[in-house]
Short mmCIF file of C-alpha atoms in Angstrom, two decimals:
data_model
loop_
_atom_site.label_atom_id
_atom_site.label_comp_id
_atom_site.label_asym_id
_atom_site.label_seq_id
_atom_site.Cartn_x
_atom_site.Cartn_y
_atom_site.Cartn_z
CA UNK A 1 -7.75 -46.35 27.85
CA UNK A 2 -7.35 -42.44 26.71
CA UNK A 3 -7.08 -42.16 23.00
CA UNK A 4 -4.49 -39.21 23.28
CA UNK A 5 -1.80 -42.05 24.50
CA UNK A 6 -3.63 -44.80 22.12
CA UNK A 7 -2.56 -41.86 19.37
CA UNK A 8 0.35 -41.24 20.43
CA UNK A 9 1.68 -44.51 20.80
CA UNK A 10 0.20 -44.90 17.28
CA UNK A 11 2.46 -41.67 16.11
CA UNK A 12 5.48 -42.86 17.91
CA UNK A 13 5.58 -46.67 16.24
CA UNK A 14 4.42 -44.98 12.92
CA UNK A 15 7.27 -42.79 13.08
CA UNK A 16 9.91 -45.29 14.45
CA UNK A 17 8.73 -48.02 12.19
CA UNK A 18 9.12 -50.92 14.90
CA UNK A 19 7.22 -51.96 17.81
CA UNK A 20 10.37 -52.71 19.48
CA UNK A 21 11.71 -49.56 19.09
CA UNK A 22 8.45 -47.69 19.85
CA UNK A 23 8.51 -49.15 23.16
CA UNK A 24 12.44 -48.44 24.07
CA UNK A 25 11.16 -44.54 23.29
CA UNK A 26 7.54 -44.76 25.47
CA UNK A 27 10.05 -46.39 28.50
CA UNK A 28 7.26 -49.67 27.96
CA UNK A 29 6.88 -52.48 26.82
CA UNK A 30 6.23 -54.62 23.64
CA UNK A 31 3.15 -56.16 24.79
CA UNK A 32 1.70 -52.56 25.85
CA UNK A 33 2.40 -51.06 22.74
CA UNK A 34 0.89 -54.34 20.84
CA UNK A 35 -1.97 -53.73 23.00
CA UNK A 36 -2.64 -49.96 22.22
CA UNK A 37 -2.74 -50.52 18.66
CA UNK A 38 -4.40 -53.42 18.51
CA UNK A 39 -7.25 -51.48 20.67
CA UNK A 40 -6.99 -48.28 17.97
CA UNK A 41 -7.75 -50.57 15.03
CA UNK A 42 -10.37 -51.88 17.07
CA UNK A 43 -12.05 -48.64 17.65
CA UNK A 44 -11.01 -47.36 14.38
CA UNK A 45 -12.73 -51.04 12.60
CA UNK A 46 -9.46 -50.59 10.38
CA UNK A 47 -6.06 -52.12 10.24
CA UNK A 48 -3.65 -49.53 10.54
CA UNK A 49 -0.02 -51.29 10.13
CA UNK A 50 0.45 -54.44 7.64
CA UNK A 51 3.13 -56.50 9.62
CA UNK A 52 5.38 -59.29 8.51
CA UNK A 53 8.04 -60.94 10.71
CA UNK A 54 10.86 -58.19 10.31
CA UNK A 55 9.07 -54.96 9.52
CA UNK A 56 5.71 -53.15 9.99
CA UNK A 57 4.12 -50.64 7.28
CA UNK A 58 0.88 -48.32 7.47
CA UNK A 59 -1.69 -49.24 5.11
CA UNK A 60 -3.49 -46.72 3.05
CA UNK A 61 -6.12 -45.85 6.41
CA UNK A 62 -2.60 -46.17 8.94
CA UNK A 63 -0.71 -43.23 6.17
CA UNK A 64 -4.66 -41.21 6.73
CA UNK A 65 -4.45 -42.09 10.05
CA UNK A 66 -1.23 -40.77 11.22
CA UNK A 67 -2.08 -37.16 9.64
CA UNK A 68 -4.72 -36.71 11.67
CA UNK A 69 -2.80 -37.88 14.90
CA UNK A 70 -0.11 -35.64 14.39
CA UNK A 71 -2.25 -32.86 13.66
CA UNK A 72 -4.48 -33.52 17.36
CA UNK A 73 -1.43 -34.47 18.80
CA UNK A 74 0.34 -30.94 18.09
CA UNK A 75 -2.85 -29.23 18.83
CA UNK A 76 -2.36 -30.96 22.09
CA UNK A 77 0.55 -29.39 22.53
CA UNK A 78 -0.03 -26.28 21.40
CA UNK A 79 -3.26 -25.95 23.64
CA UNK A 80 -1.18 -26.54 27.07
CA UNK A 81 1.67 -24.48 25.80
CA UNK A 82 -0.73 -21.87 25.54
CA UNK A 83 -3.80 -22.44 28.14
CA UNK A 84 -0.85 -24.03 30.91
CA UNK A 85 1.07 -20.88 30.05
CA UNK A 86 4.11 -23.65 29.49
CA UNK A 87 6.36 -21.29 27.99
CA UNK A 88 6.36 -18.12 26.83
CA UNK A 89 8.58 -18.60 23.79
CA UNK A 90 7.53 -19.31 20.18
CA UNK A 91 9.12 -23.15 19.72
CA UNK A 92 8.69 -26.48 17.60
CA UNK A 93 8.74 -26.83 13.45
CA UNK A 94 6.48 -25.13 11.25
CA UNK A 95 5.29 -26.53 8.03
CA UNK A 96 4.87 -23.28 5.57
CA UNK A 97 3.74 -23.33 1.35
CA UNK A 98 4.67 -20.45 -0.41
CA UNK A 99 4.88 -19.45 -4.22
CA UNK A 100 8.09 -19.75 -5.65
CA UNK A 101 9.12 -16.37 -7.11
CA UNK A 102 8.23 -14.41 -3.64
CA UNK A 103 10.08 -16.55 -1.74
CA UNK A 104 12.94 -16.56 -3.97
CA UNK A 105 12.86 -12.98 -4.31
CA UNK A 106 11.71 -11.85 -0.76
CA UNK A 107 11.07 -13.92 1.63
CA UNK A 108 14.50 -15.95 2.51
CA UNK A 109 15.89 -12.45 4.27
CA UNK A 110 12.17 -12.50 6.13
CA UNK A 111 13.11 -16.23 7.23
CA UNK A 112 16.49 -15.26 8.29
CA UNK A 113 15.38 -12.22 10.46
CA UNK A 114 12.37 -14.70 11.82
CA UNK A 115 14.86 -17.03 13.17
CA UNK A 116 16.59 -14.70 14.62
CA UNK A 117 14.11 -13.10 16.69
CA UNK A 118 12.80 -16.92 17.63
CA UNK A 119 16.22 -18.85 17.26
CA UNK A 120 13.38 -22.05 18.98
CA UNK A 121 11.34 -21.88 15.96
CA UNK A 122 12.49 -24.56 13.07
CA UNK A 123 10.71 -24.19 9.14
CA UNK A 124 10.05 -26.63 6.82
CA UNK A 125 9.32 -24.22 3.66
CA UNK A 126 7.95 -26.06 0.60
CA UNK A 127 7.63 -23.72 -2.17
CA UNK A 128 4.80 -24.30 -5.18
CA UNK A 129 2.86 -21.90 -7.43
CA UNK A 130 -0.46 -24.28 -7.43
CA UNK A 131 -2.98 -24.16 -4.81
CA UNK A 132 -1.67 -26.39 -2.47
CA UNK A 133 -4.57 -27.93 0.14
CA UNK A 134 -3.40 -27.03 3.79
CA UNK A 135 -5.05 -29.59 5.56
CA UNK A 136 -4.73 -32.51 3.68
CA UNK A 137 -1.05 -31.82 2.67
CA UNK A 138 -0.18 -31.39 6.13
CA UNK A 139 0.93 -27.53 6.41
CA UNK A 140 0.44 -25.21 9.25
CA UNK A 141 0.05 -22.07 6.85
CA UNK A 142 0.29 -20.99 3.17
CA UNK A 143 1.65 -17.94 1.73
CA UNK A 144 -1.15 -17.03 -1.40
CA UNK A 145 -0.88 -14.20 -3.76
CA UNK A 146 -3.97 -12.97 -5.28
CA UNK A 147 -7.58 -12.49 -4.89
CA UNK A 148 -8.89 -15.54 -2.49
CA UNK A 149 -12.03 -16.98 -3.07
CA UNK A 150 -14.55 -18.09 -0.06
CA UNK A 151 -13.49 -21.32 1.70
CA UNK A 152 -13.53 -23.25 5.48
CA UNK A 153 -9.71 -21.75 6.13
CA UNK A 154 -8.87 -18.33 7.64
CA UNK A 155 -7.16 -15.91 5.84
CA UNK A 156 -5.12 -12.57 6.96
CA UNK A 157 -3.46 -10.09 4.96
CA UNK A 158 0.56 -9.93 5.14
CA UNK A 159 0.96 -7.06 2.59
CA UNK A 160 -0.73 -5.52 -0.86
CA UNK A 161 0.84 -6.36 -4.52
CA UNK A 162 1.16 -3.87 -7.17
CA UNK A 163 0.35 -5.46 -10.74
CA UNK A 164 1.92 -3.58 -13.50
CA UNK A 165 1.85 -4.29 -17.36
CA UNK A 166 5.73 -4.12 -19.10
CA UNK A 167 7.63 -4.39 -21.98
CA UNK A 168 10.75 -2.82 -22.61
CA UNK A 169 12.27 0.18 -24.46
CA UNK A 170 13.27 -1.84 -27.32
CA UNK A 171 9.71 -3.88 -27.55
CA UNK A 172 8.25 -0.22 -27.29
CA UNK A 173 10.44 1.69 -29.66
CA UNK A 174 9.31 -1.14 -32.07
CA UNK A 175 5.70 -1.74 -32.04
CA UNK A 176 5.09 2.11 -30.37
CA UNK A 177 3.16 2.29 -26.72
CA UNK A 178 -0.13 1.48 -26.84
CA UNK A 179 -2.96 3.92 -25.22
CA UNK A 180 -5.57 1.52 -25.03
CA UNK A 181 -5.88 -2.60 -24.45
CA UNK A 182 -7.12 -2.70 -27.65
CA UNK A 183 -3.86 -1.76 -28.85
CA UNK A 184 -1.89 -5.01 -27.34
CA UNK A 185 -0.68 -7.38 -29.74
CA UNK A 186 -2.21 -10.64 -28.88
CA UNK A 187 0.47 -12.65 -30.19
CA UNK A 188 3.48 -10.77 -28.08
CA UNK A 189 1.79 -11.47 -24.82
CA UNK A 190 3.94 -13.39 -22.46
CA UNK A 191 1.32 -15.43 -19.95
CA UNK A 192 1.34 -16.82 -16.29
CA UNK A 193 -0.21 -19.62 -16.46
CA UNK A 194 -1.03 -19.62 -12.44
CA UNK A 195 -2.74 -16.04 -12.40
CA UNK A 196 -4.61 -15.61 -9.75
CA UNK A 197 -5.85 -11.97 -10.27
CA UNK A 198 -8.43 -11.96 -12.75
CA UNK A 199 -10.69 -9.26 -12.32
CA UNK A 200 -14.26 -9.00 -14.80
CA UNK A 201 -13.94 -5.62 -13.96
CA UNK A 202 -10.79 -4.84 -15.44
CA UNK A 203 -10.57 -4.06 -19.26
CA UNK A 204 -7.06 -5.23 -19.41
CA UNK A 205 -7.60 -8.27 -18.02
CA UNK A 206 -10.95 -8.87 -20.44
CA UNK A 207 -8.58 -7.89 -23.14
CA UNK A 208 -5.81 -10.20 -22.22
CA UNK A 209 -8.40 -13.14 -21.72
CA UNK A 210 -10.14 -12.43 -25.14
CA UNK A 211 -6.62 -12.15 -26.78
CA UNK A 212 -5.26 -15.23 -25.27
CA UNK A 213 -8.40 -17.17 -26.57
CA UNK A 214 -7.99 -15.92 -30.32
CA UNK A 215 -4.51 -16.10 -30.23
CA UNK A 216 -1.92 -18.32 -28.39
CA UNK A 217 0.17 -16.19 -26.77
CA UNK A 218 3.94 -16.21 -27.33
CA UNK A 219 5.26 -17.60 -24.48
CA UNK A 220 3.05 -19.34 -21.32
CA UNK A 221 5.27 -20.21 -18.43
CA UNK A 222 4.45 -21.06 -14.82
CA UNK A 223 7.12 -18.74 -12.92
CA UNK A 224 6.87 -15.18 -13.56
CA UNK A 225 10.95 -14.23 -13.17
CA UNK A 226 11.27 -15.91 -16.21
CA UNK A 227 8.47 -14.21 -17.79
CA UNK A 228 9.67 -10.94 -17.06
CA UNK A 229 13.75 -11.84 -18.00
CA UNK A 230 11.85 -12.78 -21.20
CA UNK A 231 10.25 -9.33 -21.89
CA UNK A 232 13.32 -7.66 -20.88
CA UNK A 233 14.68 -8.76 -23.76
CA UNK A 234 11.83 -7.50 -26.08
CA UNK A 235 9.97 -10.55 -26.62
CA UNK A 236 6.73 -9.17 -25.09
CA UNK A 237 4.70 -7.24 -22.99
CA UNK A 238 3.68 -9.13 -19.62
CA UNK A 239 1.45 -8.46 -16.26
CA UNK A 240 3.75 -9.46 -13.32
CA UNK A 241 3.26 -8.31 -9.75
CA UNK A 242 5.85 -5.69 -8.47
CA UNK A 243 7.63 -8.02 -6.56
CA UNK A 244 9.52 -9.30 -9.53
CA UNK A 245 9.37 -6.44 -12.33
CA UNK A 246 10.33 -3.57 -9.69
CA UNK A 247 13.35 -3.97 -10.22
CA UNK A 248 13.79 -4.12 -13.73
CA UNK A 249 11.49 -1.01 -13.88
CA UNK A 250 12.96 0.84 -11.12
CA UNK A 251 16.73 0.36 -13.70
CA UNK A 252 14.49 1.13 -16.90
CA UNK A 253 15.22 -2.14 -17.69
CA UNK A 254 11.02 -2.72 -18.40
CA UNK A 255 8.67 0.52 -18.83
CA UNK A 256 5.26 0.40 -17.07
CA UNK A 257 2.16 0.72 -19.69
CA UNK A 258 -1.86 0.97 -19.81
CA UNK A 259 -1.31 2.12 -16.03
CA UNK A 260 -4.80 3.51 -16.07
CA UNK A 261 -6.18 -0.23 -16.83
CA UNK A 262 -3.75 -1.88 -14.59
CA UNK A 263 -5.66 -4.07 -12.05
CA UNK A 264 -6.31 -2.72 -8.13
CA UNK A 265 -3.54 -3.93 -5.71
CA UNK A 266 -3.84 -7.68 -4.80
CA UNK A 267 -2.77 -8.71 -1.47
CA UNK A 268 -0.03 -11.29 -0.13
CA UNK A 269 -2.09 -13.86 2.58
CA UNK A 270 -1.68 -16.26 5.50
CA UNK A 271 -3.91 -19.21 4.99
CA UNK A 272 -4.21 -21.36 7.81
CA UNK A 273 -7.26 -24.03 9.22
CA UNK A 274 -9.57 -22.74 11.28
CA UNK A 275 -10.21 -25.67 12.75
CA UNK A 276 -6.94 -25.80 14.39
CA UNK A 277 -5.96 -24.53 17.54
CA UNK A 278 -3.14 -21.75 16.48
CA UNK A 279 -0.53 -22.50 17.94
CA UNK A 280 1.88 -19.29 19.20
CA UNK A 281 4.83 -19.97 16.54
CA UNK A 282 1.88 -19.67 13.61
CA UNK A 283 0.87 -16.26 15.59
CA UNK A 284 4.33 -14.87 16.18
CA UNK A 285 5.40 -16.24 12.53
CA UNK A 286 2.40 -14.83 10.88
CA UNK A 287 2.68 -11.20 13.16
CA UNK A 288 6.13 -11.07 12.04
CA UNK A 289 5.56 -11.38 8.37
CA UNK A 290 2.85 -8.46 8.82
CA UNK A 291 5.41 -6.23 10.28
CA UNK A 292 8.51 -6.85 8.31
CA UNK A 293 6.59 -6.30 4.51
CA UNK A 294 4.11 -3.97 5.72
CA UNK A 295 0.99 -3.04 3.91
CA UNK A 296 2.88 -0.79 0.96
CA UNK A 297 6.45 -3.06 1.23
CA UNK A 298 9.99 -1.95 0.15
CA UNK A 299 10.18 -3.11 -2.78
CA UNK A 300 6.90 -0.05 -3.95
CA UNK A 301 9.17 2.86 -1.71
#
């Protein structure tokens, strides 16, 4: 007895949440199906499903379990697709993380032009700031802004992120432009609370950490549109990448300050497992996003 269809069989009554049902979909029977899982728990030395006389529900090990299937099961897939030479079209759903801001911002008219070049490709986008674990929250790939520390996952670059400090005219015709970090105003500075691009290096960045730990800073938030809507208004001075204050600098809305002390260019990346076969709708989804932004993207022309 294979444990592909012992896994699969698992997947399918998982999913359905009936044995009866299950079997209907496998074209078998109840006493097969009763007899694959009952041999997967065995091998497993776990129970998987808690049953009572109506329904059936995974246990804590059946909820770990199922990941896992459905992540060999696609790899399965994914590997004949590929290796078989099955088709030749990008098809099936990815699951994609991605910060909030760029997708709100940029990514949606990426999405739409994806789909239309590979109309067979479905995503399920979930979009969080945090560092979100790709394996064991189930995603094929994660969109991550910043500088990316060592790990088991493969990274590639989609595009570089310009960092620039703002405040506006009004902020500036008020408390004058400084020339120097050491001219910020500790209290005015308007914090991400998710950054991701700290840099020893950098004297802004050492001036904004030492600031922010003698001083609280005026305003912490955890999305940087709002952040930047707030210095607009004169509240401030904040770091955001150019993906959300290019705008408002481009219209003079915000003014661009202490560009010599600025931070180096971060870079937008694909994080995927290495462990898993990629499959060709994370390679043509992933290629795509690499062509469409570019390395200097439209929103720095």
């Amino acid at each position: 007895m294979d444990k592909l269809s012992l896994l699969k069989t698992f997947s399918v009554v998982a999913n359905e949440g009936s044995f009866t049902r299950a079997a209907q979909k496998l074209d078998t029977s109840n006493q097969l199906v009763s007899k694959y899982i009952a041999e997967l728990e065995k091998q497993l030395d776990t129970r998987l499903f808690n049953r009572t006389t109506r329904k059936i529900h995974l246990t804590e090990a059946g909820q770990q379990c199922l990941q896992h299937a459905n992540h060999i099961l696609e790899s399965v897939n994914d590997m004949e697709s590929q290796l078989g030479q099955l088709s030749s079209e990008a098809k099936g759903l990815l699951h994609v993380s991605a910060p909030v801001s760029f997708s709100t911002l940029h990514l949606a008219g990426a999405l739409s032009a994806f789909q239309q070049a590979h109309p067979n490709v479905s995503i399920n986008l979930q979009l969080n700031d945090r560092k979100i674990d790709v394996i064991d929250e189930g995603f094929d790939v994660a969109l991550r802004a910043g500088n990316l520390t060592s790990s088991s996952l493969i990274a590639k670059k989609i595009t570089s992120i310009k960092l620039a400090l703002c405040a506006s005219p009004a902020y500036l015709q008020k408390y004058g432009t400084p020339s120097h970090p050491k001219d910020l105003k500790p209290e005015h500075y308007l914090e991400y609370s998710y950054v991701n691009y700290d840099n020893e290096a950098s004297t802004l960045i050492a001036a904004l950490k030492a600031n922010a730990q003698k001083v609280t800073p005026k305003l912490t938030a955890n999305n940087g549109e709002v952040l930047t809507n707030v210095a607009k208004q004169g509240e401030g001075y904040v770091l955001q990448p150019t993906f959300i204050a290019g705008e408002a600098l481009s219209k003079g809305e915000l003014i661009s300050i202490l560009e010599d002390y600025v931070p180096q260019s971060i870079s937008l990346y694909a994080v995927y497992p290495h462990r898993k076969l990629i499959s060709n709708k994370l390679r043509v989804f992933i290629d795509f996003l690499c062509e469409y932004f570019k390395d200097t993207p439209y929103w720095d022309q």
